[in-house]
Amino acid sequence: MDDLFSQPGPADRIAKLRKELEHHNRLYYTDATPEISDAEYDTLFRELEELEKKHPEFADPNSPTQRVGGAPIEGFQQVTHLVPMLSIDDVFQLDPASHDVPDTELVTFYQRLQKNLGRAEVAVTVEPKIDGVAVSLVYRDGTLDYAATRGDGETGDDITHNVRTIHSVPLQLSSFDTPSNTNYSAIDELLGIHPKSNKATSRSEIESLAARLAAHDLPGHGADVEERLRPQAKSILEWGQETGRIASQQKLSELLSDQPDLGGQSEHTVFYLARHRRVVKLTRPPVFGAQGPVGYLRNILLSNRFFDDDIHLHGILPTDQGPALIISQPYVHGTRPTETEVANWFLQSGYEECGYLRWRNAATGVEIADAHEGNLIRTEDGELLPIDLQVLAAPSFSIPALLEVRGEIFMPNEAFATMNEERDEAGLPTFVNPRNATAGTLKQLDPKSAAERPLAFLAHGIGAYDGPELETEDDFTQLLESLGIPRNQPLIHASNLEELREAVARIDTERHALAYGTDGAVVKVLNYEERRTLGFRSRAPRWAAAYKFLPEQKETVLNAISIQVGRTGVLTPVAELEPVFVSGTTVSRATLHNEEEIQRKDIRIGDTVLIEKAGEIIPAIVKVITDKRSPDAKPFSLPEHVNHQCPSCGGPIAQEEGFVAWRCGNFACPAQAVSKIKQFASRKALDIDGVGETVAEALVKRGLCTTALDLFKLDEEQLAHLNLGNEVDTRRFGEKNAAKVIGSLNQARQQPLARWLYAMGIRQIGESASKELARLHKTLSELPNSPVLHAIRDAARLEAERRLISPRNKDNPPADDADKAERQKRYDELKEQIAELQQSIAPFNVTADLGPVAAESTLAFFESKAGLQVIERLRELGIDPPSANYLPRPAEADTSDLPLAGKTFVLTGTLSVGRDEMKQLLESKGAKVSGSISKNTDYLLSGEGGGSKRDKAEKLGVTILTEELARAMLD
């Protein structure tokens, strides 16, 4: 018999850890639903690593320690990486409370580099470790070929369709890429230029002329200026004629005669085109400045590339002195900066002075000459912008034939917070952290879903490569800069251990200000040859390490849970905490998202909880310290906490099937004023012309409305003076708009019952249910005591009880034969009661649009305190909307003028009129128009293309009508 107190052997523990880690890998990489924190995972991983080192006899190539991450998911095509996409070994910051040197593992890593390379100083780079999803972007000849996840390091998932939606990922690489929304062709037209190709871009025009001049090798001859410039001028004119870019002297003179001359520069005559907000410059022939024409054109390209300028070459103006180049660039209004301001601008932009009026950026290799006050301008907000800098030197990169860029796709912190707030408002589950949200987004099969999420990309490594030789990490970052690929920053250089420790400490301090989540610092050897010398292990390179910072988590006490009501009626629980300092700020509140999240973590009022900032920005409760829980702590129930009433208005709350959120259903709820006013005034509701979201927000902000019904107390003067802007930039609503709204409000008083019910936005009551309610009730005031609604609700409640106590209920079986007999008796009684209720409402022919859930929701609203207040308020306003389609008992009604009474239609395909118009026409003749085909459908009205509805109608034997046949039935 085994000793019950014996510990499992190493083989058992290793097997258990492997299984557990594989489970968490699946959740993290494939399902994007992690159960444990990164720190907890790292602890398990390190334990397995240590055991495998001590017991090599249990080595297994399929162990999680020998693999990189998750397996490819189903539903995506798999891609074999051109170069294995390995992970990076983690080295951990240790707890300062129990270790004298918390960065011991970092020191050990660097010492290993020193030993393997045989010297004391090894140059490395240090950058933030982005908490995102690792991806590979493969470019062939400058075009994005595909994008793939890391997968298992050898094979990943093809996610190209989703990555193409990320704006920061360039789809086409260019070393001189100048995107612009400027209508260059309009300016060409003004200049009398008629290019032979309209597809050319500014870059292609400049490059084609520069290439022509360089190919013809036209340096000029001797000291005679005219002789030297003649071949260049001839080639420039020939290019202009061949491309159709010769300007009209007459048109140019007419144009510029009416434009302000901004004065001359040494190289240009300058004019301002106010209509296009651009400056037109003409070079002064016969020279092109000290640089010559090729240098001049090259400088334009480099200015566009490095300073985000938008300088466009339009064409050539022939003159008696020689050809003049015509360019344009954006007009910037401002003043001339001082020499000190210019120097400060260069220093803050990473440049160092390297001579008189010369500056060099060591990181990018860009060198600027003749940088004086006239080359920058101070805008009205104090920002300095370069307008005419001379780029003397810049790194020259051609587009590689093959470039595999490794990097991270992530969700910026603020965008993540906003998205979670919107999901909370919509009653949808929120994401745990930005990385989880990113992983889930990239696994979407529909790229439209990915496009709706705020994803970004930063590059940090290189894979397969066929291009100019790269000797160091600096060469790679310069390549990224040259090609317009966003990269991870800051990239700090360290040449020895002490500088490395300082760089890591700096990253730890500055990372909280970054726009994305980080959990460490990545250290890489700078020199690529040294990387090749150091080589790789099975799952990671020896020349890199990820230094993982301790997660900043703090204990505090949950004093209370408050409930906020959002603008769409969602009730969101918020943790009220004992204030505690975490990640740079004092935290006293944390969102709990919804009741389901509270129950999943078993959070109770009075608990001691562990908190951190999810994604470095959002305070969140990680877990409960159950050892410190009071025995009196009770599980939390949101509806019981608020006494089943909205905290803002006292209205009924409900949780819809399939949703985790609880909502307030009162359209007069002050917390929902803006959204409810917008719904109330919408075209399908009361159609109050002029009241949209902007006006609704202004009415609420200015205190004129707290509910939608407050619209009826407004007068024209109040509305006319309504400020739609802010205190500085005021925007009056105006008398005309005010009169329009008052007129619409007067008409709204006469709108039929169906529109009023739709306007109220009662949960489960849409347009079709509103019309069915209006058919069954003469006025709004009848609804609270409606016998039909009560019968529908009561029958549903009795049916639920009948299913529960059924003697054949396997989930709730009888205790014994006596219980079974008692249940059968009650079951039969309920069956009779239900049959009586159904018989009582049978003459009303209630459609499926008004089922038990809709009836329950309607009565819950009108029986609530808030609903009774709405009825009373409408009575005070003299409003009791009448039904325009009242026909409670169709069989007893005279339907001679309603040829389609009792018939159900479904619409599909393209009709000669809009769907809404056709729907109104059919309903005016007594028909009911539904959104889906069923066995109860009488006719499918099919326009061009019917799709699945037509197929289903044929399968069910539903009559299919053309529009011509349907119109014939209306007569």
PDB file of N, CA and C in Angstrom, residues 3 14 20 50 99 108 135 144 188 245-246 290 340 393 463 478 493 563 570 575 607 613 617 709 750 760 825 926 942:
ATOM      1  N   ASP A   3       2.327   4.895   0.650  1.00  0.00           N
ATOM      2  CA  ASP A   3       2.346   5.816   1.782  1.00  0.00           C
ATOM      3  C   ASP A   3       1.567   7.071   1.390  1.00  0.00           C
ATOM      4  N   ILE A  14       7.134  15.945 -13.277  1.00  0.00           N
ATOM      5  CA  ILE A  14       7.448  16.445 -14.617  1.00  0.00           C
ATOM      6  C   ILE A  14       6.269  16.220 -15.554  1.00  0.00           C
ATOM      7  N   GLU A  20       0.047  20.367 -17.450  1.00  0.00           N
ATOM      8  CA  GLU A  20      -0.545  21.634 -17.008  1.00  0.00           C
ATOM      9  C   GLU A  20      -0.105  22.786 -17.903  1.00  0.00           C
ATOM     10  N   GLU A  50      13.936  23.334 -14.205  1.00  0.00           N
ATOM     11  CA  GLU A  50      14.883  22.895 -13.176  1.00  0.00           C
ATOM     12  C   GLU A  50      14.831  21.373 -13.007  1.00  0.00           C
ATOM     13  N   HIS A  99      16.027  38.793  -1.771  1.00  0.00           N
ATOM     14  CA  HIS A  99      17.263  38.693  -2.544  1.00  0.00           C
ATOM     15  C   HIS A  99      18.017  40.021  -2.477  1.00  0.00           C
ATOM     16  N   THR A 108      23.906  37.284 -14.564  1.00  0.00           N
ATOM     17  CA  THR A 108      24.402  35.973 -15.003  1.00  0.00           C
ATOM     18  C   THR A 108      24.347  35.858 -16.526  1.00  0.00           C
ATOM     19  N   VAL A 135       4.402  38.252 -34.365  1.00  0.00           N
ATOM     20  CA  VAL A 135       4.031  37.982 -35.752  1.00  0.00           C
ATOM     21  C   VAL A 135       5.250  38.103 -36.652  1.00  0.00           C
ATOM     22  N   LEU A 144       3.960  43.179 -49.228  1.00  0.00           N
ATOM     23  CA  LEU A 144       3.621  42.229 -48.166  1.00  0.00           C
ATOM     24  C   LEU A 144       3.102  40.940 -48.800  1.00  0.00           C
ATOM     25  N   ASP A 188      -1.934  71.008 -61.313  1.00  0.00           N
ATOM     26  CA  ASP A 188      -1.397  70.832 -62.663  1.00  0.00           C
ATOM     27  C   ASP A 188      -2.261  71.573 -63.677  1.00  0.00           C
ATOM     28  N   ARG A 245       4.884  67.337 -69.038  1.00  0.00           N
ATOM     29  CA  ARG A 245       4.943  68.178 -67.840  1.00  0.00           C
ATOM     30  C   ARG A 245       5.606  69.530 -68.123  1.00  0.00           C
ATOM     31  N   ILE A 246       5.303  70.076 -69.255  1.00  0.00           N
ATOM     32  CA  ILE A 246       5.740  71.436 -69.590  1.00  0.00           C
ATOM     33  C   ILE A 246       4.597  72.385 -69.251  1.00  0.00           C
ATOM     34  N   ALA A 290      23.388  75.301 -55.011  1.00  0.00           N
ATOM     35  CA  ALA A 290      24.734  74.736 -54.944  1.00  0.00           C
ATOM     36  C   ALA A 290      24.744  73.241 -55.208  1.00  0.00           C
ATOM     37  N   THR A 340      18.450  80.009 -31.246  1.00  0.00           N
ATOM     38  CA  THR A 340      18.415  79.095 -30.100  1.00  0.00           C
ATOM     39  C   THR A 340      17.295  78.082 -30.239  1.00  0.00           C
ATOM     40  N   ALA A 393      23.439  64.186 -46.060  1.00  0.00           N
ATOM     41  CA  ALA A 393      23.744  62.757 -46.091  1.00  0.00           C
ATOM     42  C   ALA A 393      22.602  61.984 -45.459  1.00  0.00           C
ATOM     43  N   GLY A 463      14.019  38.189 -39.617  1.00  0.00           N
ATOM     44  CA  GLY A 463      14.073  36.755 -39.898  1.00  0.00           C
ATOM     45  C   GLY A 463      14.827  36.519 -41.191  1.00  0.00           C
ATOM     46  N   GLN A 478      17.906  51.276 -38.968  1.00  0.00           N
ATOM     47  CA  GLN A 478      17.966  52.265 -40.037  1.00  0.00           C
ATOM     48  C   GLN A 478      17.212  51.781 -41.271  1.00  0.00           C
ATOM     49  N   HIS A 493      21.496  51.748 -26.026  1.00  0.00           N
ATOM     50  CA  HIS A 493      22.767  51.036 -26.204  1.00  0.00           C
ATOM     51  C   HIS A 493      23.501  50.933 -24.865  1.00  0.00           C
ATOM     52  N   ILE A 563     -22.793  50.618  -8.091  1.00  0.00           N
ATOM     53  CA  ILE A 563     -23.333  50.260  -9.408  1.00  0.00           C
ATOM     54  C   ILE A 563     -23.510  51.536 -10.230  1.00  0.00           C
ATOM     55  N   VAL A 570     -26.800  49.820 -19.220  1.00  0.00           N
ATOM     56  CA  VAL A 570     -26.084  48.695 -18.622  1.00  0.00           C
ATOM     57  C   VAL A 570     -25.636  49.057 -17.202  1.00  0.00           C
ATOM     58  N   ALA A 575     -15.669  48.304  -7.989  1.00  0.00           N
ATOM     59  CA  ALA A 575     -15.084  48.026  -6.673  1.00  0.00           C
ATOM     60  C   ALA A 575     -14.618  49.313  -6.026  1.00  0.00           C
ATOM     61  N   ASP A 607     -13.700  41.625   1.241  1.00  0.00           N
ATOM     62  CA  ASP A 607     -12.553  40.772   0.929  1.00  0.00           C
ATOM     63  C   ASP A 607     -11.250  41.565   0.851  1.00  0.00           C
ATOM     64  N   LYS A 613      -2.681  46.817 -12.513  1.00  0.00           N
ATOM     65  CA  LYS A 613      -3.227  47.582 -13.623  1.00  0.00           C
ATOM     66  C   LYS A 613      -3.137  46.741 -14.885  1.00  0.00           C
ATOM     67  N   ILE A 617      -2.754  50.292 -17.300  1.00  0.00           N
ATOM     68  CA  ILE A 617      -3.585  51.492 -17.247  1.00  0.00           C
ATOM     69  C   ILE A 617      -4.889  51.282 -16.485  1.00  0.00           C
ATOM     70  N   LEU A 709     -38.991  62.742 -22.197  1.00  0.00           N
ATOM     71  CA  LEU A 709     -40.261  63.474 -22.097  1.00  0.00           C
ATOM     72  C   LEU A 709     -40.058  64.946 -21.788  1.00  0.00           C
ATOM     73  N   GLN A 750     -49.320  63.505 -31.820  1.00  0.00           N
ATOM     74  CA  GLN A 750     -50.372  62.815 -32.576  1.00  0.00           C
ATOM     75  C   GLN A 750     -49.891  61.511 -33.192  1.00  0.00           C
ATOM     76  N   MET A 760     -40.106  54.378 -26.849  1.00  0.00           N
ATOM     77  CA  MET A 760     -39.775  54.163 -25.437  1.00  0.00           C
ATOM     78  C   MET A 760     -38.581  53.221 -25.256  1.00  0.00           C
ATOM     79  N   LYS A 825     -50.247  15.109 -10.165  1.00  0.00           N
ATOM     80  CA  LYS A 825     -51.506  15.823  -9.920  1.00  0.00           C
ATOM     81  C   LYS A 825     -51.359  17.312 -10.223  1.00  0.00           C
ATOM     82  N   GLY A 926     -53.405  45.525 -44.345  1.00  0.00           N
ATOM     83  CA  GLY A 926     -53.729  44.502 -43.361  1.00  0.00           C
ATOM     84  C   GLY A 926     -52.697  43.417 -43.182  1.00  0.00           C
ATOM     85  N   SER A 942     -40.353  38.449 -53.508  1.00  0.00           N
ATOM     86  CA  SER A 942     -38.951  38.342 -53.913  1.00  0.00           C
ATOM     87  C   SER A 942     -38.637  39.271 -55.068  1.00  0.00           C
TER      88      SER A 942
END
